[in-house]
Amino acid sequence: VKNQTTYSNDPDIRWRIAEAALIMNAVGPQIRELARDIDAGVDRGRSWMPQLSAAKNAAAEATLRAVEQAMRACGGSAYYNTHELSRLYRDALAGLFQPSDQESLHAAWANLILGPIEKAQ
């Protein structure tokens, strides 16, 4: 820790924590907009599921990046199984593979934008 002070006063640690907050802040508006539209019964047609999957994916990716910043701020001890950040890191990684994973998400958006793949005759 720089300047022999607490982590909360260390400029590098403060930057990492702020970075994690900025990352998470970016996904909030997308989630709030979708939630409002669900509550209001907005008809997004075929785009509902791809948009919900995209929001889930954005949240999972942001969570992983934010937890990585927290891990870096805490140092190597955060990797021990007894440390709560170790569990959060594993949970964040698992979020990448739960429905919808990247492959399913991209396939859904390609179908939405380009239509289904035409079968060869």
Short mmCIF file of the N, C-alpha and C atoms (twelve columns), coordinates in Angstrom:
data_MODEL
# 
_entry.id   MODEL 
# 
loop_
_atom_site.group_PDB 
_atom_site.id 
_atom_site.type_symbol 
_atom_site.label_atom_id 
_atom_site.label_alt_id 
_atom_site.label_comp_id 
_atom_site.label_asym_id 
_atom_site.label_seq_id 
_atom_site.Cartn_x 
_atom_site.Cartn_y 
_atom_site.Cartn_z 
_atom_site.pdbx_PDB_model_num 
ATOM 1   N N  . VAL A 1   0.854   -1.172  0.000   1 
ATOM 2   C CA . VAL A 1   0.000   0.000   0.000   1 
ATOM 3   C C  . VAL A 1   0.897   1.231   0.000   1 
ATOM 4   N N  . LYS A 2   0.587   2.148   -0.899  1 
ATOM 5   C CA . LYS A 2   1.378   3.382   -0.971  1 
ATOM 6   C C  . LYS A 2   1.174   4.232   0.267   1 
ATOM 7   N N  . ASN A 3   2.184   4.916   0.664   1 
ATOM 8   C CA . ASN A 3   2.129   5.910   1.750   1 
ATOM 9   C C  . ASN A 3   1.786   5.310   3.106   1 
ATOM 10  N N  . GLN A 4   1.959   4.021   3.275   1 
ATOM 11  C CA . GLN A 4   1.718   3.387   4.578   1 
ATOM 12  C C  . GLN A 4   0.365   3.775   5.163   1 
ATOM 13  N N  . THR A 5   -0.699  3.622   4.398   1 
ATOM 14  C CA . THR A 5   -2.033  3.996   4.841   1 
ATOM 15  C C  . THR A 5   -2.992  2.844   4.571   1 
ATOM 16  N N  . THR A 6   -4.237  3.048   4.819   1 
ATOM 17  C CA . THR A 6   -5.234  2.009   4.569   1 
ATOM 18  C C  . THR A 6   -5.511  1.908   3.071   1 
ATOM 19  N N  . TYR A 7   -6.072  0.772   2.673   1 
ATOM 20  C CA . TYR A 7   -6.409  0.575   1.256   1 
ATOM 21  C C  . TYR A 7   -7.338  1.672   0.745   1 
ATOM 22  N N  . SER A 8   -8.262  2.124   1.575   1 
ATOM 23  C CA . SER A 8   -9.219  3.134   1.110   1 
ATOM 24  C C  . SER A 8   -8.553  4.478   0.810   1 
ATOM 25  N N  . ASN A 9   -7.335  4.676   1.279   1 
ATOM 26  C CA . ASN A 9   -6.594  5.903   0.990   1 
ATOM 27  C C  . ASN A 9   -5.546  5.715   -0.100  1 
ATOM 28  N N  . ASP A 10  -5.340  4.494   -0.563  1 
ATOM 29  C CA . ASP A 10  -4.343  4.209   -1.588  1 
ATOM 30  C C  . ASP A 10  -4.903  4.600   -2.950  1 
ATOM 31  N N  . PRO A 11  -4.237  5.475   -3.701  1 
ATOM 32  C CA . PRO A 11  -4.783  5.937   -4.974  1 
ATOM 33  C C  . PRO A 11  -4.998  4.817   -5.997  1 
ATOM 34  N N  . ASP A 12  -4.124  3.821   -6.008  1 
ATOM 35  C CA . ASP A 12  -4.282  2.715   -6.958  1 
ATOM 36  C C  . ASP A 12  -5.488  1.853   -6.619  1 
ATOM 37  N N  . ILE A 13  -5.688  1.598   -5.345  1 
ATOM 38  C CA . ILE A 13  -6.837  0.800   -4.904  1 
ATOM 39  C C  . ILE A 13  -8.121  1.583   -5.157  1 
ATOM 40  N N  . ARG A 14  -8.107  2.862   -4.872  1 
ATOM 41  C CA . ARG A 14  -9.282  3.697   -5.126  1 
ATOM 42  C C  . ARG A 14  -9.655  3.674   -6.609  1 
ATOM 43  N N  . TRP A 15  -8.634  3.708   -7.485  1 
ATOM 44  C CA . TRP A 15  -8.884  3.650   -8.916  1 
ATOM 45  C C  . TRP A 15  -9.553  2.322   -9.274  1 
ATOM 46  N N  . ARG A 16  -9.065  1.215   -8.727  1 
ATOM 47  C CA . ARG A 16  -9.640  -0.108  -9.034  1 
ATOM 48  C C  . ARG A 16  -11.091 -0.207  -8.569  1 
ATOM 49  N N  . ILE A 17  -11.367 0.281   -7.380  1 
ATOM 50  C CA . ILE A 17  -12.738 0.225   -6.861  1 
ATOM 51  C C  . ILE A 17  -13.650 1.125   -7.698  1 
ATOM 52  N N  . ALA A 18  -13.154 2.293   -8.067  1 
ATOM 53  C CA . ALA A 18  -13.946 3.177   -8.931  1 
ATOM 54  C C  . ALA A 18  -14.181 2.525   -10.289 1 
ATOM 55  N N  . GLU A 19  -13.185 1.856   -10.829 1 
ATOM 56  C CA . GLU A 19  -13.328 1.161   -12.109 1 
ATOM 57  C C  . GLU A 19  -14.412 0.085   -12.017 1 
ATOM 58  N N  . ALA A 20  -14.416 -0.676  -10.944 1 
ATOM 59  C CA . ALA A 20  -15.452 -1.708  -10.747 1 
ATOM 60  C C  . ALA A 20  -16.838 -1.072  -10.691 1 
ATOM 61  N N  . ALA A 21  -16.956 0.037   -9.996  1 
ATOM 62  C CA . ALA A 21  -18.246 0.730   -9.894  1 
ATOM 63  C C  . ALA A 21  -18.688 1.267   -11.250 1 
ATOM 64  N N  . LEU A 22  -17.771 1.818   -12.011 1 
ATOM 65  C CA . LEU A 22  -18.100 2.327   -13.345 1 
ATOM 66  C C  . LEU A 22  -18.571 1.209   -14.270 1 
ATOM 67  N N  . ILE A 23  -17.919 0.084   -14.201 1 
ATOM 68  C CA . ILE A 23  -18.297 -1.066  -15.021 1 
ATOM 69  C C  . ILE A 23  -19.717 -1.500  -14.691 1 
ATOM 70  N N  . MET A 24  -20.018 -1.624  -13.412 1 
ATOM 71  C CA . MET A 24  -21.358 -2.067  -13.008 1 
ATOM 72  C C  . MET A 24  -22.402 -0.993  -13.301 1 
ATOM 73  N N  . ASN A 25  -22.038 0.264   -13.165 1 
ATOM 74  C CA . ASN A 25  -22.969 1.357   -13.435 1 
ATOM 75  C C  . ASN A 25  -23.455 1.339   -14.879 1 
ATOM 76  N N  . ALA A 26  -22.627 0.894   -15.784 1 
ATOM 77  C CA . ALA A 26  -22.973 0.912   -17.207 1 
ATOM 78  C C  . ALA A 26  -24.100 -0.052  -17.569 1 
ATOM 79  N N  . VAL A 27  -24.272 -1.129  -16.816 1 
ATOM 80  C CA . VAL A 27  -25.326 -2.095  -17.178 1 
ATOM 81  C C  . VAL A 27  -26.674 -1.744  -16.555 1 
ATOM 82  N N  . GLY A 28  -26.679 -0.894  -15.554 1 
ATOM 83  C CA . GLY A 28  -27.925 -0.526  -14.881 1 
ATOM 84  C C  . GLY A 28  -28.996 0.044   -15.791 1 
ATOM 85  N N  . PRO A 29  -28.656 1.022   -16.649 1 
ATOM 86  C CA . PRO A 29  -29.692 1.606   -17.509 1 
ATOM 87  C C  . PRO A 29  -30.353 0.587   -18.436 1 
ATOM 88  N N  . GLN A 30  -29.583 -0.317  -18.972 1 
ATOM 89  C CA . GLN A 30  -30.144 -1.340  -19.864 1 
ATOM 90  C C  . GLN A 30  -31.138 -2.225  -19.108 1 
ATOM 91  N N  . ILE A 31  -30.778 -2.632  -17.923 1 
ATOM 92  C CA . ILE A 31  -31.652 -3.491  -17.128 1 
ATOM 93  C C  . ILE A 31  -32.907 -2.732  -16.704 1 
ATOM 94  N N  . ARG A 32  -32.731 -1.474  -16.276 1 
ATOM 95  C CA . ARG A 32  -33.895 -0.673  -15.870 1 
ATOM 96  C C  . ARG A 32  -34.861 -0.443  -17.032 1 
ATOM 97  N N  . GLU A 33  -34.337 -0.182  -18.224 1 
ATOM 98  C CA . GLU A 33  -35.203 0.025   -19.386 1 
ATOM 99  C C  . GLU A 33  -35.995 -1.241  -19.710 1 
ATOM 100 N N  . LEU A 34  -35.342 -2.378  -19.691 1 
ATOM 101 C CA . LEU A 34  -36.050 -3.630  -19.959 1 
ATOM 102 C C  . LEU A 34  -37.103 -3.903  -18.890 1 
ATOM 103 N N  . ALA A 35  -36.765 -3.652  -17.632 1 
ATOM 104 C CA . ALA A 35  -37.724 -3.875  -16.543 1 
ATOM 105 C C  . ALA A 35  -38.943 -2.972  -16.686 1 
ATOM 106 N N  . ARG A 36  -38.709 -1.709  -17.023 1 
ATOM 107 C CA . ARG A 36  -39.832 -0.783  -17.244 1 
ATOM 108 C C  . ARG A 36  -40.733 -1.265  -18.376 1 
ATOM 109 N N  . ASP A 37  -40.123 -1.719  -19.466 1 
ATOM 110 C CA . ASP A 37  -40.901 -2.193  -20.610 1 
ATOM 111 C C  . ASP A 37  -41.686 -3.461  -20.279 1 
ATOM 112 N N  . ILE A 38  -41.104 -4.325  -19.486 1 
ATOM 113 C CA . ILE A 38  -41.839 -5.520  -19.055 1 
ATOM 114 C C  . ILE A 38  -43.038 -5.103  -18.221 1 
ATOM 115 N N  . ASP A 39  -42.802 -4.227  -17.245 1 
ATOM 116 C CA . ASP A 39  -43.896 -3.748  -16.391 1 
ATOM 117 C C  . ASP A 39  -44.982 -3.046  -17.198 1 
ATOM 118 N N  . ALA A 40  -44.592 -2.318  -18.240 1 
ATOM 119 C CA . ALA A 40  -45.547 -1.560  -19.043 1 
ATOM 120 C C  . ALA A 40  -46.199 -2.404  -20.137 1 
ATOM 121 N N  . GLY A 41  -45.759 -3.638  -20.280 1 
ATOM 122 C CA . GLY A 41  -46.327 -4.501  -21.310 1 
ATOM 123 C C  . GLY A 41  -45.944 -4.097  -22.726 1 
ATOM 124 N N  . VAL A 42  -44.776 -3.486  -22.878 1 
ATOM 125 C CA . VAL A 42  -44.310 -3.067  -24.204 1 
ATOM 126 C C  . VAL A 42  -44.097 -4.299  -25.084 1 
ATOM 127 N N  . ASP A 43  -44.542 -4.206  -26.325 1 
ATOM 128 C CA . ASP A 43  -44.381 -5.294  -27.279 1 
ATOM 129 C C  . ASP A 43  -43.112 -5.069  -28.091 1 
ATOM 130 N N  . ARG A 44  -42.103 -5.831  -27.808 1 
ATOM 131 C CA . ARG A 44  -40.861 -5.753  -28.579 1 
ATOM 132 C C  . ARG A 44  -40.801 -6.891  -29.603 1 
ATOM 133 N N  . GLY A 45  -41.875 -7.607  -29.723 1 
ATOM 134 C CA . GLY A 45  -41.945 -8.675  -30.718 1 
ATOM 135 C C  . GLY A 45  -40.867 -9.723  -30.539 1 
ATOM 136 N N  . ARG A 46  -40.270 -10.093 -31.658 1 
ATOM 137 C CA . ARG A 46  -39.239 -11.148 -31.650 1 
ATOM 138 C C  . ARG A 46  -37.958 -10.723 -30.950 1 
ATOM 139 N N  . SER A 47  -37.805 -9.442  -30.690 1 
ATOM 140 C CA . SER A 47  -36.542 -8.971  -30.106 1 
ATOM 141 C C  . SER A 47  -36.476 -9.139  -28.588 1 
ATOM 142 N N  . TRP A 48  -37.600 -9.498  -27.936 1 
ATOM 143 C CA . TRP A 48  -37.598 -9.599  -26.474 1 
ATOM 144 C C  . TRP A 48  -36.511 -10.535 -25.962 1 
ATOM 145 N N  . MET A 49  -36.534 -11.767 -26.399 1 
ATOM 146 C CA . MET A 49  -35.577 -12.740 -25.850 1 
ATOM 147 C C  . MET A 49  -34.127 -12.379 -26.163 1 
ATOM 148 N N  . PRO A 50  -33.811 -12.000 -27.402 1 
ATOM 149 C CA . PRO A 50  -32.423 -11.575 -27.632 1 
ATOM 150 C C  . PRO A 50  -32.013 -10.374 -26.780 1 
ATOM 151 N N  . GLN A 51  -32.922 -9.424  -26.562 1 
ATOM 152 C CA . GLN A 51  -32.578 -8.262  -25.758 1 
ATOM 153 C C  . GLN A 51  -32.403 -8.631  -24.287 1 
ATOM 154 N N  . LEU A 52  -33.255 -9.519  -23.779 1 
ATOM 155 C CA . LEU A 52  -33.086 -9.976  -22.396 1 
ATOM 156 C C  . LEU A 52  -31.783 -10.755 -22.240 1 
ATOM 157 N N  . SER A 53  -31.491 -11.600 -23.222 1 
ATOM 158 C CA . SER A 53  -30.235 -12.357 -23.176 1 
ATOM 159 C C  . SER A 53  -29.032 -11.433 -23.256 1 
ATOM 160 N N  . ALA A 54  -29.129 -10.382 -24.054 1 
ATOM 161 C CA . ALA A 54  -28.030 -9.423  -24.167 1 
ATOM 162 C C  . ALA A 54  -27.801 -8.691  -22.846 1 
ATOM 163 N N  . ALA A 55  -28.885 -8.334  -22.169 1 
ATOM 164 C CA . ALA A 55  -28.755 -7.664  -20.871 1 
ATOM 165 C C  . ALA A 55  -28.129 -8.595  -19.847 1 
ATOM 166 N N  . LYS A 56  -28.545 -9.852  -19.860 1 
ATOM 167 C CA . LYS A 56  -27.958 -10.839 -18.936 1 
ATOM 168 C C  . LYS A 56  -26.476 -10.996 -19.231 1 
ATOM 169 N N  . ASN A 57  -26.128 -11.082 -20.520 1 
ATOM 170 C CA . ASN A 57  -24.735 -11.235 -20.903 1 
ATOM 171 C C  . ASN A 57  -23.918 -10.014 -20.489 1 
ATOM 172 N N  . ALA A 58  -24.445 -8.826  -20.722 1 
ATOM 173 C CA . ALA A 58  -23.740 -7.597  -20.334 1 
ATOM 174 C C  . ALA A 58  -23.517 -7.558  -18.826 1 
ATOM 175 N N  . ALA A 59  -24.521 -7.970  -18.062 1 
ATOM 176 C CA . ALA A 59  -24.386 -7.986  -16.603 1 
ATOM 177 C C  . ALA A 59  -23.347 -9.015  -16.162 1 
ATOM 178 N N  . ALA A 60  -23.343 -10.183 -16.802 1 
ATOM 179 C CA . ALA A 60  -22.373 -11.231 -16.434 1 
ATOM 180 C C  . ALA A 60  -20.948 -10.784 -16.769 1 
ATOM 181 N N  . GLU A 61  -20.764 -10.191 -17.948 1 
ATOM 182 C CA . GLU A 61  -19.434 -9.709  -18.336 1 
ATOM 183 C C  . GLU A 61  -18.979 -8.576  -17.413 1 
ATOM 184 N N  . ALA A 62  -19.876 -7.661  -17.092 1 
ATOM 185 C CA . ALA A 62  -19.531 -6.549  -16.201 1 
ATOM 186 C C  . ALA A 62  -19.192 -7.059  -14.807 1 
ATOM 187 N N  . THR A 63  -19.953 -8.036  -14.343 1 
ATOM 188 C CA . THR A 63  -19.692 -8.612  -13.020 1 
ATOM 189 C C  . THR A 63  -18.312 -9.232  -12.968 1 
ATOM 190 N N  . LEU A 64  -17.967 -9.981  -14.002 1 
ATOM 191 C CA . LEU A 64  -16.640 -10.605 -14.030 1 
ATOM 192 C C  . LEU A 64  -15.543 -9.544  -14.002 1 
ATOM 193 N N  . ARG A 65  -15.679 -8.509  -14.799 1 
ATOM 194 C CA . ARG A 65  -14.658 -7.449  -14.817 1 
ATOM 195 C C  . ARG A 65  -14.586 -6.714  -13.478 1 
ATOM 196 N N  . ALA A 66  -15.736 -6.477  -12.864 1 
ATOM 197 C CA . ALA A 66  -15.751 -5.787  -11.566 1 
ATOM 198 C C  . ALA A 66  -15.115 -6.657  -10.483 1 
ATOM 199 N N  . VAL A 67  -15.431 -7.942  -10.477 1 
ATOM 200 C CA . VAL A 67  -14.849 -8.846  -9.482  1 
ATOM 201 C C  . VAL A 67  -13.344 -8.969  -9.710  1 
ATOM 202 N N  . GLU A 68  -12.919 -8.963  -10.961 1 
ATOM 203 C CA . GLU A 68  -11.479 -8.992  -11.232 1 
ATOM 204 C C  . GLU A 68  -10.788 -7.771  -10.628 1 
ATOM 205 N N  . GLN A 69  -11.411 -6.606  -10.719 1 
ATOM 206 C CA . GLN A 69  -10.831 -5.407  -10.106 1 
ATOM 207 C C  . GLN A 69  -10.749 -5.564  -8.585  1 
ATOM 208 N N  . ALA A 70  -11.803 -6.111  -8.001  1 
ATOM 209 C CA . ALA A 70  -11.790 -6.330  -6.542  1 
ATOM 210 C C  . ALA A 70  -10.698 -7.324  -6.158  1 
ATOM 211 N N  . MET A 71  -10.534 -8.369  -6.964  1 
ATOM 212 C CA . MET A 71  -9.488  -9.362  -6.689  1 
ATOM 213 C C  . MET A 71  -8.107  -8.708  -6.739  1 
ATOM 214 N N  . ARG A 72  -7.902  -7.878  -7.751  1 
ATOM 215 C CA . ARG A 72  -6.614  -7.200  -7.885  1 
ATOM 216 C C  . ARG A 72  -6.381  -6.238  -6.718  1 
ATOM 217 N N  . ALA A 73  -7.436  -5.602  -6.253  1 
ATOM 218 C CA . ALA A 73  -7.303  -4.677  -5.123  1 
ATOM 219 C C  . ALA A 73  -6.946  -5.413  -3.841  1 
ATOM 220 N N  . CYS A 74  -7.494  -6.620  -3.682  1 
ATOM 221 C CA . CYS A 74  -7.249  -7.389  -2.451  1 
ATOM 222 C C  . CYS A 74  -5.916  -8.119  -2.466  1 
ATOM 223 N N  . GLY A 75  -5.451  -8.466  -3.640  1 
ATOM 224 C CA . GLY A 75  -4.188  -9.182  -3.732  1 
ATOM 225 C C  . GLY A 75  -4.385  -10.682 -3.722  1 
ATOM 226 N N  . GLY A 76  -3.281  -11.393 -3.656  1 
ATOM 227 C CA . GLY A 76  -3.255  -12.844 -3.786  1 
ATOM 228 C C  . GLY A 76  -4.089  -13.617 -2.786  1 
ATOM 229 N N  . SER A 77  -4.315  -13.070 -1.618  1 
ATOM 230 C CA . SER A 77  -5.106  -13.802 -0.614  1 
ATOM 231 C C  . SER A 77  -6.548  -14.013 -1.067  1 
ATOM 232 N N  . ALA A 78  -7.005  -13.205 -2.002  1 
ATOM 233 C CA . ALA A 78  -8.383  -13.334 -2.493  1 
ATOM 234 C C  . ALA A 78  -8.592  -14.633 -3.254  1 
ATOM 235 N N  . TYR A 79  -7.524  -15.297 -3.673  1 
ATOM 236 C CA . TYR A 79  -7.649  -16.546 -4.425  1 
ATOM 237 C C  . TYR A 79  -7.880  -17.760 -3.530  1 
ATOM 238 N N  . TYR A 80  -7.653  -17.627 -2.239  1 
ATOM 239 C CA . TYR A 80  -7.885  -18.755 -1.334  1 
ATOM 240 C C  . TYR A 80  -9.367  -19.093 -1.287  1 
ATOM 241 N N  . ASN A 81  -9.679  -20.378 -1.200  1 
ATOM 242 C CA . ASN A 81  -11.072 -20.826 -1.157  1 
ATOM 243 C C  . ASN A 81  -11.840 -20.249 0.021   1 
ATOM 244 N N  . THR A 82  -11.144 -19.867 1.067   1 
ATOM 245 C CA . THR A 82  -11.813 -19.321 2.248   1 
ATOM 246 C C  . THR A 82  -12.193 -17.849 2.070   1 
ATOM 247 N N  . HIS A 83  -11.695 -17.210 1.046   1 
ATOM 248 C CA . HIS A 83  -11.974 -15.791 0.813   1 
ATOM 249 C C  . HIS A 83  -13.259 -15.647 0.009   1 
ATOM 250 N N  . GLU A 84  -14.140 -14.744 0.433   1 
ATOM 251 C CA . GLU A 84  -15.424 -14.543 -0.243  1 
ATOM 252 C C  . GLU A 84  -15.250 -14.134 -1.704  1 
ATOM 253 N N  . LEU A 85  -14.228 -13.371 -2.017  1 
ATOM 254 C CA . LEU A 85  -14.009 -12.965 -3.405  1 
ATOM 255 C C  . LEU A 85  -13.703 -14.157 -4.308  1 
ATOM 256 N N  . SER A 86  -13.094 -15.183 -3.760  1 
ATOM 257 C CA . SER A 86  -12.847 -16.384 -4.543  1 
ATOM 258 C C  . SER A 86  -14.163 -17.008 -4.994  1 
ATOM 259 N N  . ARG A 87  -15.142 -17.058 -4.097  1 
ATOM 260 C CA . ARG A 87  -16.461 -17.592 -4.447  1 
ATOM 261 C C  . ARG A 87  -17.144 -16.691 -5.458  1 
ATOM 262 N N  . LEU A 88  -17.083 -15.375 -5.246  1 
ATOM 263 C CA . LEU A 88  -17.688 -14.438 -6.187  1 
ATOM 264 C C  . LEU A 88  -17.064 -14.555 -7.571  1 
ATOM 265 N N  . TYR A 89  -15.764 -14.758 -7.626  1 
ATOM 266 C CA . TYR A 89  -15.081 -14.905 -8.905  1 
ATOM 267 C C  . TYR A 89  -15.580 -16.150 -9.639  1 
ATOM 268 N N  . ARG A 90  -15.698 -17.262 -8.926  1 
ATOM 269 C CA . ARG A 90  -16.223 -18.495 -9.544  1 
ATOM 270 C C  . ARG A 90  -17.662 -18.290 -10.001 1 
ATOM 271 N N  . ASP A 91  -18.481 -17.609 -9.193  1 
ATOM 272 C CA . ASP A 91  -19.877 -17.342 -9.579  1 
ATOM 273 C C  . ASP A 91  -19.929 -16.453 -10.821 1 
ATOM 274 N N  . ALA A 92  -19.063 -15.464 -10.884 1 
ATOM 275 C CA . ALA A 92  -19.039 -14.572 -12.049 1 
ATOM 276 C C  . ALA A 92  -18.643 -15.347 -13.300 1 
ATOM 277 N N  . LEU A 93  -17.673 -16.225 -13.171 1 
ATOM 278 C CA . LEU A 93  -17.285 -17.056 -14.319 1 
ATOM 279 C C  . LEU A 93  -18.433 -17.967 -14.747 1 
ATOM 280 N N  . ALA A 94  -19.127 -18.543 -13.789 1 
ATOM 281 C CA . ALA A 94  -20.254 -19.426 -14.117 1 
ATOM 282 C C  . ALA A 94  -21.349 -18.670 -14.845 1 
ATOM 283 N N  . GLY A 95  -21.534 -17.390 -14.518 1 
ATOM 284 C CA . GLY A 95  -22.550 -16.580 -15.172 1 
ATOM 285 C C  . GLY A 95  -22.344 -16.454 -16.666 1 
ATOM 286 N N  . LEU A 96  -21.103 -16.618 -17.120 1 
ATOM 287 C CA . LEU A 96  -20.822 -16.530 -18.552 1 
ATOM 288 C C  . LEU A 96  -21.391 -17.712 -19.320 1 
ATOM 289 N N  . PHE A 97  -21.596 -18.833 -18.642 1 
ATOM 290 C CA . PHE A 97  -21.980 -20.060 -19.332 1 
ATOM 291 C C  . PHE A 97  -23.416 -20.465 -19.097 1 
ATOM 292 N N  . GLN A 98  -24.103 -19.752 -18.246 1 
ATOM 293 C CA . GLN A 98  -25.509 -20.060 -18.016 1 
ATOM 294 C C  . GLN A 98  -26.316 -19.407 -19.124 1 
ATOM 295 N N  . PRO A 99  -27.519 -19.880 -19.346 1 
ATOM 296 C CA . PRO A 99  -28.292 -19.376 -20.495 1 
ATOM 297 C C  . PRO A 99  -28.405 -17.867 -20.430 1 
ATOM 298 N N  . SER A 100 -28.186 -17.229 -21.457 1 
ATOM 299 C CA . SER A 100 -27.639 -17.673 -22.716 1 
ATOM 300 C C  . SER A 100 -26.134 -17.429 -22.739 1 
ATOM 301 N N  . ASP A 101 -25.402 -18.427 -23.264 1 
ATOM 302 C CA . ASP A 101 -23.968 -18.237 -23.413 1 
ATOM 303 C C  . ASP A 101 -23.712 -17.391 -24.662 1 
ATOM 304 N N  . GLN A 102 -22.459 -17.050 -24.897 1 
ATOM 305 C CA . GLN A 102 -22.103 -16.178 -26.016 1 
ATOM 306 C C  . GLN A 102 -22.566 -16.738 -27.359 1 
ATOM 307 N N  . GLU A 103 -22.407 -18.033 -27.546 1 
ATOM 308 C CA . GLU A 103 -22.793 -18.634 -28.815 1 
ATOM 309 C C  . GLU A 103 -24.295 -18.504 -29.059 1 
ATOM 310 N N  . SER A 104 -25.091 -18.820 -28.054 1 
ATOM 311 C CA . SER A 104 -26.547 -18.705 -28.188 1 
ATOM 312 C C  . SER A 104 -26.963 -17.255 -28.388 1 
ATOM 313 N N  . LEU A 105 -26.350 -16.351 -27.654 1 
ATOM 314 C CA . LEU A 105 -26.666 -14.931 -27.765 1 
ATOM 315 C C  . LEU A 105 -26.401 -14.420 -29.172 1 
ATOM 316 N N  . HIS A 106 -25.227 -14.730 -29.694 1 
ATOM 317 C CA . HIS A 106 -24.881 -14.255 -31.034 1 
ATOM 318 C C  . HIS A 106 -25.755 -14.904 -32.101 1 
ATOM 319 N N  . ALA A 107 -26.070 -16.173 -31.944 1 
ATOM 320 C CA . ALA A 107 -26.951 -16.844 -32.907 1 
ATOM 321 C C  . ALA A 107 -28.335 -16.201 -32.907 1 
ATOM 322 N N  . ALA A 108 -28.851 -15.883 -31.717 1 
ATOM 323 C CA . ALA A 108 -30.171 -15.256 -31.625 1 
ATOM 324 C C  . ALA A 108 -30.173 -13.888 -32.287 1 
ATOM 325 N N  . TRP A 109 -29.128 -13.095 -32.063 1 
ATOM 326 C CA . TRP A 109 -29.057 -11.764 -32.675 1 
ATOM 327 C C  . TRP A 109 -28.848 -11.864 -34.182 1 
ATOM 328 N N  . ALA A 110 -28.054 -12.813 -34.645 1 
ATOM 329 C CA . ALA A 110 -27.883 -12.984 -36.088 1 
ATOM 330 C C  . ALA A 110 -29.220 -13.352 -36.728 1 
ATOM 331 N N  . ASN A 111 -29.985 -14.233 -36.083 1 
ATOM 332 C CA . ASN A 111 -31.306 -14.601 -36.607 1 
ATOM 333 C C  . ASN A 111 -32.254 -13.413 -36.602 1 
ATOM 334 N N  . LEU A 112 -32.190 -12.602 -35.564 1 
ATOM 335 C CA . LEU A 112 -33.057 -11.426 -35.477 1 
ATOM 336 C C  . LEU A 112 -32.726 -10.423 -36.584 1 
ATOM 337 N N  . ILE A 113 -31.450 -10.198 -36.806 1 
ATOM 338 C CA . ILE A 113 -31.026 -9.184  -37.771 1 
ATOM 339 C C  . ILE A 113 -31.050 -9.708  -39.205 1 
ATOM 340 N N  . LEU A 114 -30.557 -10.939 -39.397 1 
ATOM 341 C CA . LEU A 114 -30.387 -11.468 -40.751 1 
ATOM 342 C C  . LEU A 114 -31.411 -12.510 -41.157 1 
ATOM 343 N N  . GLY A 115 -32.196 -12.951 -40.184 1 
ATOM 344 C CA . GLY A 115 -33.134 -14.043 -40.451 1 
ATOM 345 C C  . GLY A 115 -32.432 -15.381 -40.245 1 
ATOM 346 N N  . PRO A 116 -33.216 -16.460 -40.266 1 
ATOM 347 C CA . PRO A 116 -32.612 -17.778 -40.050 1 
ATOM 348 C C  . PRO A 116 -31.695 -18.178 -41.208 1 
ATOM 349 N N  . ILE A 117 -30.788 -19.080 -40.930 1 
ATOM 350 C CA . ILE A 117 -29.891 -19.613 -41.945 1 
ATOM 351 C C  . ILE A 117 -30.730 -20.396 -42.941 1 
ATOM 352 N N  . GLU A 118 -30.512 -20.115 -44.208 1 
ATOM 353 C CA . GLU A 118 -31.246 -20.832 -45.233 1 
ATOM 354 C C  . GLU A 118 -30.620 -22.195 -45.440 1 
ATOM 355 N N  . LYS A 119 -31.459 -23.195 -45.550 1 
ATOM 356 C CA . LYS A 119 -30.979 -24.558 -45.758 1 
ATOM 357 C C  . LYS A 119 -30.578 -24.721 -47.217 1 
ATOM 358 N N  . ALA A 120 -29.452 -25.395 -47.444 1 
ATOM 359 C CA . ALA A 120 -29.009 -25.663 -48.815 1 
ATOM 360 C C  . ALA A 120 -29.935 -26.681 -49.457 1 
ATOM 361 N N  . GLN A 121 -30.210 -26.484 -50.722 1 
ATOM 362 C CA . GLN A 121 -31.142 -27.408 -51.405 1 
ATOM 363 C C  . GLN A 121 -30.413 -28.387 -52.262 1 
# 
